[in-house]
PDB file of C-alpha atoms and ligand atoms in Angstrom:
ATOM      1  CA  MET A1218     120.610 108.735 144.110  1.00 57.00           C
ATOM      2  CA  PHE A1219     122.315 111.619 141.230  1.00 59.00           C
ATOM      3  CA  LYS A1220     124.597 108.903 139.760  1.00 66.00           C
ATOM      4  CA  THR A1221     121.733 106.627 139.667  1.00 68.00           C
ATOM      5  CA  ARG A1222     119.667 108.963 137.976  1.00 71.00           C
ATOM      6  CA  PHE A1223     122.262 110.046 135.687  1.00 66.00           C
ATOM      7  CA  ARG A1224     123.126 106.514 134.832  1.00 70.00           C
ATOM      8  CA  ALA A1225     119.289 105.826 133.747  1.00 71.00           C
ATOM      9  CA  VAL A1226     119.239 109.007 132.075  1.00 72.00           C
ATOM     10  CA  ILE A1227     122.429 108.156 129.741  1.00 65.00           C
ATOM     11  CA  TYR A1228     120.697 104.490 129.375  1.00 68.00           C
ATOM     12  CA  ILE A1229     117.504 106.041 128.013  1.00 70.00           C
ATOM     13  CA  THR A1230     118.788 108.584 125.627  1.00 77.00           C
ATOM     14  CA  PHE A1231     121.864 106.960 124.558  1.00 77.00           C
ATOM     15  CA  LEU A1232     122.119 103.367 124.978  1.00 78.00           C
ATOM     16  CA  LEU A1233     118.498 102.223 124.177  1.00 75.00           C
ATOM     17  CA  PRO A1234     118.054 103.294 120.599  1.00 74.00           C
ATOM     18  CA  ILE A1235     121.416 102.064 119.919  1.00 72.00           C
ATOM     19  CA  ILE A1236     120.499  98.848 121.386  1.00 66.00           C
ATOM     20  CA  LEU A1237     117.085  99.280 119.276  1.00 66.00           C
ATOM     21  CA  LEU A1238     118.727  99.956 116.546  1.00 65.00           C
ATOM     22  CA  ILE A1239     120.771  97.221 116.223  1.00 61.00           C
ATOM     23  CA  LEU A1240     117.873  94.419 117.191  1.00 62.00           C
ATOM     24  CA  SER A1241     116.141  95.743 114.206  1.00 59.00           C
ATOM     25  CA  PHE A1242     118.876  94.824 112.208  1.00 56.00           C
ATOM     26  CA  THR A1243     119.473  91.344 113.610  1.00 58.00           C
ATOM     27  CA  ASP A1244     117.088  89.647 111.475  1.00 80.00           C
ATOM     28  CA  GLU A1245     117.871  90.270 108.137  1.00 90.00           C
ATOM     29  CA  TYR A1246     115.133  88.423 106.837  1.00 95.00           C
ATOM     30  CA  VAL A1247     112.873  91.205 107.818  1.00 95.00           C
ATOM     31  CA  GLN A1248     114.817  93.719 105.593  1.00 95.00           C
ATOM     32  CA  GLN A1249     114.617  90.901 102.617  1.00 97.00           C
ATOM     33  CA  ARG A1250     110.830  90.598 103.253  1.00 97.00           C
ATOM     34  CA  GLU A1251     110.339  94.378 103.253  1.00 98.00           C
ATOM     35  CA  GLN A1252     112.213  94.555 100.023  1.00 98.00           C
ATOM     36  CA  MET A1253     110.118  91.508  98.582  1.00 98.00           C
ATOM     37  CA  VAL A1254     107.046  93.333  99.467  1.00 98.00           C
ATOM     38  CA  GLU A1255     107.979  96.962  98.079  1.00 98.00           C
ATOM     39  CA  ASN A1256     109.587  95.340  94.653  1.00 98.00           C
ATOM     40  CA  GLN A1257     107.724  91.816  94.037  1.00 98.00           C
ATOM     41  CA  LEU A1258     104.147  92.782  95.239  1.00 98.00           C
ATOM     42  CA  ILE A1259     102.927  96.107  95.565  1.00 98.00           C
ATOM     43  CA  PRO A1260     104.095  97.265  92.136  1.00 98.00           C
ATOM     44  CA  ARG A1261     102.294  94.243  90.740  1.00 98.00           C
ATOM     45  CA  GLY A1262      99.226  95.217  92.533  1.00 98.00           C
ATOM     46  CA  ILE A1263      98.780  93.986  96.208  1.00 98.00           C
ATOM     47  CA  THR A1264      97.181  96.205  97.974  1.00 98.00           C
ATOM     48  CA  ASP A1265      95.172  94.150 100.599  1.00 98.00           C
ATOM     49  CA  LYS A1266      96.703  95.544 103.824  1.00 97.00           C
ATOM     50  CA  ASN A1267      96.096  92.323 105.822  1.00 98.00           C
ATOM     51  CA  THR A1268      97.637  90.251 103.042  1.00 98.00           C
ATOM     52  CA  LEU A1269     100.610  92.750 102.618  1.00 98.00           C
ATOM     53  CA  ARG A1270     101.034  92.694 106.483  1.00 98.00           C
ATOM     54  CA  ALA A1271     100.833  88.662 106.585  1.00 98.00           C
ATOM     55  CA  MET A1272     103.585  88.749 103.641  1.00 98.00           C
ATOM     56  CA  ARG A1273     105.613  91.082 105.990  1.00 98.00           C
ATOM     57  CA  GLU A1274     105.363  88.850 108.860  1.00 97.00           C
ATOM     58  CA  THR A1275     105.665  85.131 107.673  1.00 98.00           C
ATOM     59  CA  PRO A1276     109.209  83.595 107.875  1.00 97.00           C
ATOM     60  CA  ARG A1277     109.254  82.335 104.364  1.00 98.00           C
ATOM     61  CA  HIS A1278     112.812  81.027 104.751  1.00 97.00           C
ATOM     62  CA  LEU A1279     111.557  79.041 107.577  1.00 97.00           C
ATOM     63  CA  PHE A1280     109.284  76.563 105.797  1.00 97.00           C
ATOM     64  CA  ILE A1281     112.273  75.838 103.193  1.00 96.00           C
ATOM     65  CA  PRO A1282     113.169  71.960 104.174  1.00 93.00           C
ATOM     66  CA  SER A1283     116.818  72.531 102.363  1.00 92.00           C
ATOM     67  CA  ALA A1284     119.170  74.633 104.269  1.00 92.00           C
ATOM     68  CA  ALA A1285     120.802  75.525 101.042  1.00 92.00           C
ATOM     69  CA  GLN A1286     117.956  76.640  99.106  1.00 93.00           C
ATOM     70  CA  ARG A1287     117.187  79.265 102.330  1.00 93.00           C
ATOM     71  CA  ARG A1288     118.755  82.003 101.385  1.00 94.00           C
ATOM     72  CA  PHE A1289     116.828  82.060  98.021  1.00 97.00           C
ATOM     73  CA  ALA A1290     113.746  82.500 100.039  1.00 97.00           C
ATOM     74  CA  TYR A1291     112.468  86.133  99.056  1.00 98.00           C
ATOM     75  CA  GLN A1292     113.389  85.824  95.760  1.00 98.00           C
ATOM     76  CA  ASP A1293     110.879  86.317  93.035  1.00 98.00           C
ATOM     77  CA  ARG A1294     110.462  82.627  91.973  1.00 97.00           C
ATOM     78  CA  PRO A1295     109.322  79.050  93.240  1.00 96.00           C
ATOM     79  CA  LEU A1296     111.614  76.629  94.982  1.00 96.00           C
ATOM     80  CA  PRO A1297     112.022  73.224  95.530  1.00 95.00           C
ATOM     81  CA  ILE A1298     110.709  71.369  98.618  1.00 96.00           C
ATOM     82  CA  GLY A1299     111.313  68.025  97.932  1.00 95.00           C
ATOM     83  CA  TYR A1300     109.232  64.986  96.607  1.00 95.00           C
ATOM     84  CA  GLY A1301     108.944  67.085  93.279  1.00 93.00           C
ATOM     85  CA  GLN A1302     107.031  69.331  94.872  1.00 94.00           C
ATOM     86  CA  THR A1303     107.482  73.274  94.534  1.00 95.00           C
ATOM     87  CA  ILE A1304     106.705  76.604  97.383  1.00 96.00           C
ATOM     88  CA  SER A1305     105.164  78.994  94.861  1.00 96.00           C
ATOM     89  CA  GLN A1306     106.772  82.225  94.036  1.00 97.00           C
ATOM     90  CA  PRO A1307     105.836  84.913  96.900  1.00 98.00           C
ATOM     91  CA  TYR A1308     103.814  87.058  94.280  1.00 98.00           C
ATOM     92  CA  ILE A1309     101.240  83.858  94.001  1.00 98.00           C
ATOM     93  CA  VAL A1310     100.633  83.676  97.243  1.00 98.00           C
ATOM     94  CA  ALA A1311     100.160  86.948  97.888  1.00 98.00           C
ATOM     95  CA  TYR A1312      97.866  87.011  94.890  1.00 98.00           C
ATOM     96  CA  MET A1313      95.487  83.970  96.126  1.00 98.00           C
ATOM     97  CA  THR A1314      95.572  85.212  99.424  1.00 98.00           C
ATOM     98  CA  GLN A1315      94.547  88.956  98.537  1.00 98.00           C
ATOM     99  CA  ILE A1316      91.722  87.361  95.905  1.00 98.00           C
ATOM    100  CA  ILE A1317      89.908  85.678  98.410  1.00 98.00           C
ATOM    101  CA  GLU A1318      89.383  88.776 100.665  1.00 97.00           C
ATOM    102  CA  PRO A1319      90.264  87.106 103.722  1.00 98.00           C
ATOM    103  CA  LYS A1320      88.461  88.511 107.205  1.00 97.00           C
ATOM    104  CA  SER A1321      89.632  87.998 110.485  1.00 98.00           C
ATOM    105  CA  ASP A1322      86.995  85.428 111.507  1.00 98.00           C
ATOM    106  CA  TYR A1323      87.114  83.384 108.266  1.00 98.00           C
ATOM    107  CA  ARG A1324      87.586  79.387 108.123  1.00 98.00           C
ATOM    108  CA  VAL A1325      89.472  78.635 105.095  1.00 99.00           C
ATOM    109  CA  LEU A1326      90.555  75.242 103.734  1.00 99.00           C
ATOM    110  CA  GLU A1327      93.902  74.950 101.803  1.00 98.00           C
ATOM    111  CA  ILE A1328      94.598  72.072  99.302  1.00 98.00           C
ATOM    112  CA  GLY A1329      98.131  70.773  98.960  1.00 98.00           C
ATOM    113  CA  THR A1330      99.692  72.278 102.293  1.00 98.00           C
ATOM    114  CA  GLY A1331     103.310  71.599 100.519  1.00 98.00           C
ATOM    115  CA  SER A1332     105.492  73.393 102.825  1.00 97.00           C
ATOM    116  CA  GLY A1333     102.946  75.290 104.523  1.00 98.00           C
ATOM    117  CA  TYR A1334     103.896  78.637 103.882  1.00 98.00           C
ATOM    118  CA  GLN A1335     100.634  79.576 101.872  1.00 98.00           C
ATOM    119  CA  ALA A1336      98.841  78.289 104.986  1.00 98.00           C
ATOM    120  CA  ALA A1337     100.757  80.234 107.427  1.00 98.00           C
ATOM    121  CA  VAL A1338      99.960  83.673 105.427  1.00 98.00           C
ATOM    122  CA  LEU A1339      96.659  82.813 105.530  1.00 98.00           C
ATOM    123  CA  ALA A1340      96.866  81.883 109.458  1.00 98.00           C
ATOM    124  CA  GLU A1341      98.335  85.194 109.943  1.00 98.00           C
ATOM    125  CA  ILE A1342      94.909  86.914 108.825  1.00 98.00           C
ATOM    126  CA  VAL A1343      91.900  84.436 109.644  1.00 98.00           C
ATOM    127  CA  ASP A1344      91.077  82.666 112.310  1.00 98.00           C
ATOM    128  CA  GLU A1345      91.109  78.911 110.995  1.00 98.00           C
ATOM    129  CA  VAL A1346      92.938  77.334 108.569  1.00 98.00           C
ATOM    130  CA  TYR A1347      92.430  73.691 107.703  1.00 99.00           C
ATOM    131  CA  THR A1348      95.096  72.232 104.900  1.00 98.00           C
ATOM    132  CA  ILE A1349      95.378  68.761 103.126  1.00 98.00           C
ATOM    133  CA  GLU A1350      98.496  67.514 101.879  1.00 98.00           C
ATOM    134  CA  ILE A1351      98.809  64.010  99.951  1.00 98.00           C
ATOM    135  CA  VAL A1352     102.305  63.378 100.429  1.00 97.00           C
ATOM    136  CA  GLU A1353     102.858  62.104 104.020  1.00 98.00           C
ATOM    137  CA  GLU A1354     106.291  63.232 104.382  1.00 97.00           C
ATOM    138  CA  LEU A1355     105.521  66.963 103.297  1.00 97.00           C
ATOM    139  CA  GLY A1356     102.644  66.800 105.279  1.00 98.00           C
ATOM    140  CA  LYS A1357     104.540  65.535 108.744  1.00 98.00           C
ATOM    141  CA  HIS A1358     107.348  68.105 108.175  1.00 97.00           C
ATOM    142  CA  SER A1359     104.575  71.131 107.721  1.00 98.00           C
ATOM    143  CA  ILE A1360     103.233  69.938 111.123  1.00 98.00           C
ATOM    144  CA  LYS A1361     106.728  70.256 112.763  1.00 98.00           C
ATOM    145  CA  VAL A1362     107.098  73.584 111.302  1.00 98.00           C
ATOM    146  CA  PHE A1363     103.516  74.689 112.556  1.00 98.00           C
ATOM    147  CA  ASP A1364     104.759  73.431 115.808  1.00 98.00           C
ATOM    148  CA  LYS A1365     107.640  74.956 116.314  1.00 98.00           C
ATOM    149  CA  LEU A1366     106.475  78.121 115.110  1.00 98.00           C
ATOM    150  CA  GLU A1367     103.284  77.800 117.619  1.00 98.00           C
ATOM    151  CA  TYR A1368     100.859  78.240 114.564  1.00 98.00           C
ATOM    152  CA  GLU A1369      98.007  77.575 116.713  1.00 98.00           C
ATOM    153  CA  ASN A1370      95.157  78.036 114.350  1.00 98.00           C
ATOM    154  CA  VAL A1371      96.347  75.788 111.225  1.00 98.00           C
ATOM    155  CA  ASP A1372      95.223  72.218 111.318  1.00 98.00           C
ATOM    156  CA  VAL A1373      97.264  69.674 109.038  1.00 98.00           C
ATOM    157  CA  LYS A1374      95.546  66.629 107.301  1.00 98.00           C
ATOM    158  CA  ILE A1375      97.529  63.837 105.331  1.00 98.00           C
ATOM    159  CA  ASP A1376      95.115  62.603 102.755  1.00 98.00           C
ATOM    160  CA  ASP A1377      93.426  63.142  99.137  1.00 98.00           C
ATOM    161  CA  GLY A1378      92.378  66.935  99.450  1.00 98.00           C
ATOM    162  CA  TYR A1379      89.494  65.842  96.144  1.00 98.00           C
ATOM    163  CA  TYR A1380      87.256  65.170  99.140  1.00 98.00           C
ATOM    164  CA  GLY A1381      87.747  68.303 100.864  1.00 98.00           C
ATOM    165  CA  TRP A1382      87.339  68.368 105.010  1.00 98.00           C
ATOM    166  CA  GLU A1383      83.705  67.584 105.399  1.00 98.00           C
ATOM    167  CA  GLU A1384      84.183  67.840 109.260  1.00 98.00           C
ATOM    168  CA  TYR A1385      84.629  71.363 108.977  1.00 98.00           C
ATOM    169  CA  ALA A1386      82.613  72.598 105.718  1.00 98.00           C
ATOM    170  CA  PRO A1387      81.470  74.970 105.029  1.00 98.00           C
ATOM    171  CA  PHE A1388      84.437  77.111 104.509  1.00 98.00           C
ATOM    172  CA  ASP A1389      84.311  80.991 103.925  1.00 98.00           C
ATOM    173  CA  ALA A1390      87.136  80.466 101.179  1.00 98.00           C
ATOM    174  CA  ILE A1391      88.894  77.488  99.593  1.00 98.00           C
ATOM    175  CA  VAL A1392      92.193  77.811  98.402  1.00 98.00           C
ATOM    176  CA  VAL A1393      93.866  75.065  95.387  1.00 98.00           C
ATOM    177  CA  THR A1394      97.811  74.992  95.369  1.00 98.00           C
ATOM    178  CA  ALA A1395      97.889  71.975  92.783  1.00 97.00           C
ATOM    179  CA  ALA A1396      96.730  72.005  89.037  1.00 97.00           C
ATOM    180  CA  ALA A1397      93.398  69.900  89.002  1.00 96.00           C
ATOM    181  CA  GLU A1398      91.763  68.868  85.736  1.00 95.00           C
ATOM    182  CA  HIS A1399      88.353  70.039  87.013  1.00 96.00           C
ATOM    183  CA  ILE A1400      87.260  71.455  89.992  1.00 97.00           C
ATOM    184  CA  PRO A1401      86.318  68.701  92.271  1.00 98.00           C
ATOM    185  CA  PRO A1402      82.779  68.840  93.252  1.00 97.00           C
ATOM    186  CA  PRO A1403      83.247  68.220  97.030  1.00 98.00           C
ATOM    187  CA  LEU A1404      85.229  71.301  97.141  1.00 98.00           C
ATOM    188  CA  ILE A1405      82.575  73.753  95.605  1.00 98.00           C
ATOM    189  CA  GLU A1406      80.030  71.753  97.961  1.00 97.00           C
ATOM    190  CA  GLN A1407      82.139  72.581 101.171  1.00 98.00           C
ATOM    191  CA  LEU A1408      82.360  76.315 100.042  1.00 98.00           C
ATOM    192  CA  LYS A1409      80.039  78.560 102.123  1.00 98.00           C
ATOM    193  CA  ASP A1410      76.908  80.660  99.818  1.00 98.00           C
ATOM    194  CA  GLY A1411      78.947  83.625  98.647  1.00 97.00           C
ATOM    195  CA  GLY A1412      82.257  82.257  99.273  1.00 98.00           C
ATOM    196  CA  LYS A1413      85.415  82.048  97.110  1.00 98.00           C
ATOM    197  CA  MET A1414      87.333  79.519  95.756  1.00 98.00           C
ATOM    198  CA  ILE A1415      91.051  79.927  93.886  1.00 98.00           C
ATOM    199  CA  ILE A1416      92.133  76.779  91.988  1.00 98.00           C
ATOM    200  CA  PRO A1417      94.300  76.368  88.794  1.00 98.00           C
ATOM    201  CA  VAL A1418      92.908  74.311  86.276  1.00 98.00           C
ATOM    202  CA  GLY A1419      94.209  72.809  83.350  1.00 96.00           C
ATOM    203  CA  SER A1420      96.276  69.990  82.088  1.00 91.00           C
ATOM    204  CA  PRO A1421      99.241  69.140  84.159  1.00 83.00           C
ATOM    205  CA  PHE A1422     102.863  70.083  82.826  1.00 78.00           C
ATOM    206  CA  HIS A1423     100.990  72.591  80.868  1.00 86.00           C
ATOM    207  CA  THR A1424     100.224  76.311  81.546  1.00 92.00           C
ATOM    208  CA  GLN A1425      96.960  76.287  83.435  1.00 96.00           C
ATOM    209  CA  GLN A1426      94.436  78.817  84.227  1.00 97.00           C
ATOM    210  CA  LEU A1427      94.114  80.178  87.698  1.00 98.00           C
ATOM    211  CA  MET A1428      90.535  80.357  88.261  1.00 98.00           C
ATOM    212  CA  LEU A1429      88.052  82.348  90.575  1.00 98.00           C
ATOM    213  CA  VAL A1430      85.230  80.151  91.522  1.00 98.00           C
ATOM    214  CA  GLU A1431      82.182  81.853  93.359  1.00 98.00           C
ATOM    215  CA  LYS A1432      79.209  80.426  95.216  1.00 97.00           C
ATOM    216  CA  ASP A1433      75.715  82.348  94.837  1.00 95.00           C
ATOM    217  CA  GLY A1434      73.029  80.278  95.800  1.00 93.00           C
ATOM    218  CA  ASP A1435      72.696  77.285  93.283  1.00 92.00           C
ATOM    219  CA  ASP A1436      74.786  79.573  90.905  1.00 96.00           C
ATOM    220  CA  ILE A1437      78.244  79.053  90.527  1.00 97.00           C
ATOM    221  CA  ILE A1438      80.178  82.011  88.703  1.00 98.00           C
ATOM    222  CA  THR A1439      83.929  81.154  87.546  1.00 98.00           C
ATOM    223  CA  LYS A1440      86.306  83.767  85.958  1.00 98.00           C
ATOM    224  CA  ASN A1441      90.146  83.109  84.128  1.00 98.00           C
ATOM    225  CA  LEU A1442      92.015  85.316  86.308  1.00 97.00           C
ATOM    226  CA  MET A1443      95.650  84.443  84.448  1.00 96.00           C
ATOM    227  CA  PRO A1444      97.686  81.624  83.107  1.00 95.00           C
ATOM    228  CA  VAL A1445     100.075  79.823  85.895  1.00 95.00           C
ATOM    229  CA  ARG A1446     101.900  76.849  86.178  1.00 93.00           C
ATOM    230  CA  PHE A1447     101.329  74.567  89.235  1.00 94.00           C
ATOM    231  CA  VAL A1448     102.652  70.921  89.736  1.00 93.00           C
ATOM    232  CA  PRO A1449      99.923  68.743  89.148  1.00 94.00           C
ATOM    233  CA  PHE A1450      97.045  67.813  91.455  1.00 96.00           C
ATOM    234  CA  ARG A1451      97.394  64.474  92.362  1.00 95.00           C
ATOM    235  CA  ARG A1452      94.688  61.415  93.381  1.00 92.00           C
ATOM    236  CA  ALA A1453      95.388  58.253  95.972  1.00 88.00           C
ATOM    237  CA  GLU A1454      95.442  55.353  94.367  1.00 79.00           C
TER     238      GLU A1454
HETATM  239  N1  SAH B1819     101.044  75.635  99.096  1.00 69.29           N
HETATM  240  C1  SAH B1819     102.353  75.057  99.037  1.00 69.29           C
HETATM  241  C2  SAH B1819     102.179  74.663  97.927  1.00 69.29           C
HETATM  242  C3  SAH B1819     102.864  73.398  97.485  1.00 69.29           C
HETATM  243  S1  SAH B1819     102.642  72.947  95.760  1.00 69.29           S
HETATM  244  C4  SAH B1819     103.229  76.069  99.626  1.00 69.29           C
HETATM  245  O1  SAH B1819     102.848  77.152  99.864  1.00 69.29           O
HETATM  246  O2  SAH B1819     104.578  75.516  99.683  1.00 69.29           O
HETATM  247  C5  SAH B1819     101.113  71.878  95.829  1.00 69.29           C
HETATM  248  C6  SAH B1819     100.937  70.763  96.942  1.00 69.29           C
HETATM  249  O3  SAH B1819     100.024  70.291  96.488  1.00 69.29           O
HETATM  250  C7  SAH B1819     102.204  69.632  96.760  1.00 69.29           C
HETATM  251  O4  SAH B1819     102.812  69.668  98.246  1.00 69.29           O
HETATM  252  C8  SAH B1819     101.213  68.447  96.657  1.00 69.29           C
HETATM  253  O5  SAH B1819     101.671  67.160  97.201  1.00 69.29           O
HETATM  254  C9  SAH B1819      99.938  68.743  97.119  1.00 69.29           C
HETATM  255  N2  SAH B1819      98.926  67.849  96.218  1.00 69.29           N
HETATM  256  C10 SAH B1819      98.828  67.110  95.413  1.00 69.29           C
HETATM  257  N3  SAH B1819      97.702  66.672  94.762  1.00 69.29           N
HETATM  258  C11 SAH B1819      96.811  67.143  96.382  1.00 69.29           C
HETATM  259  C12 SAH B1819      95.814  66.088  96.342  1.00 69.29           C
HETATM  260  N4  SAH B1819      94.687  65.640  95.732  1.00 69.29           N
HETATM  261  N5  SAH B1819      95.278  66.367  97.940  1.00 69.29           N
HETATM  262  C13 SAH B1819      96.330  67.414  98.604  1.00 69.29           C
HETATM  263  N6  SAH B1819      97.360  67.676  98.372  1.00 69.29           N
HETATM  264  C14 SAH B1819      98.030  67.515  96.996  1.00 69.29           C
END
């Protein structure tokens, strides 16, 4: 009796803290994500609590298809994901997330699923994410990753995102992650009144403008945010 209690005391006071400490260090990526947040996001003005939480929690490395590239997952740069496409730099993902002011009850549309990372970051915050990818292989790969990581609030469609996703419209916010020459009118139509869209606009292979588009009744208010470089918005043949 005494022995059992003694053992329990030893376990709780000494062994348990050690086990917990070891466990907290086992996921090296947790630390890398913390550094990413501290060094790349907060100093550049990412302050939204939900966005920072989602950036801390989303395992970016698991969205990078090439095992050889995975160790660069938390570095301050975009990375190739195959088919000539890239996963955006963490800061850009955080910036695009913060600017739409995501709320838990939001339904968000993303155009350009790519690796699935931006959609996953959004899915950590909002109720429903709908995302469209034009490259079949990328779309299929992202579906596999979402299934494996048990994201239940992300729906992927393989299609030309120019036309949006009528069935689930209107959306509280729309995030476009490929550079379009103009803002696709169907996306403006599918934005809720008072909703926000973020989209890089400009010619492919040049610097584009990241634009914030806000819908206020019949008025569309646009604002240039910063110069960026995104892969081109393609059109289905
Ligand atoms: N959000 C992605 C970034 C991917 S890069 C991520 O987090 O990884 C942009 C993606 O947009 C590419 O995968 C590209 O194939 C896709 N894309 C380009 N034009 C598109 C279109 N018209 N409809 C849907 N996806 C498109």
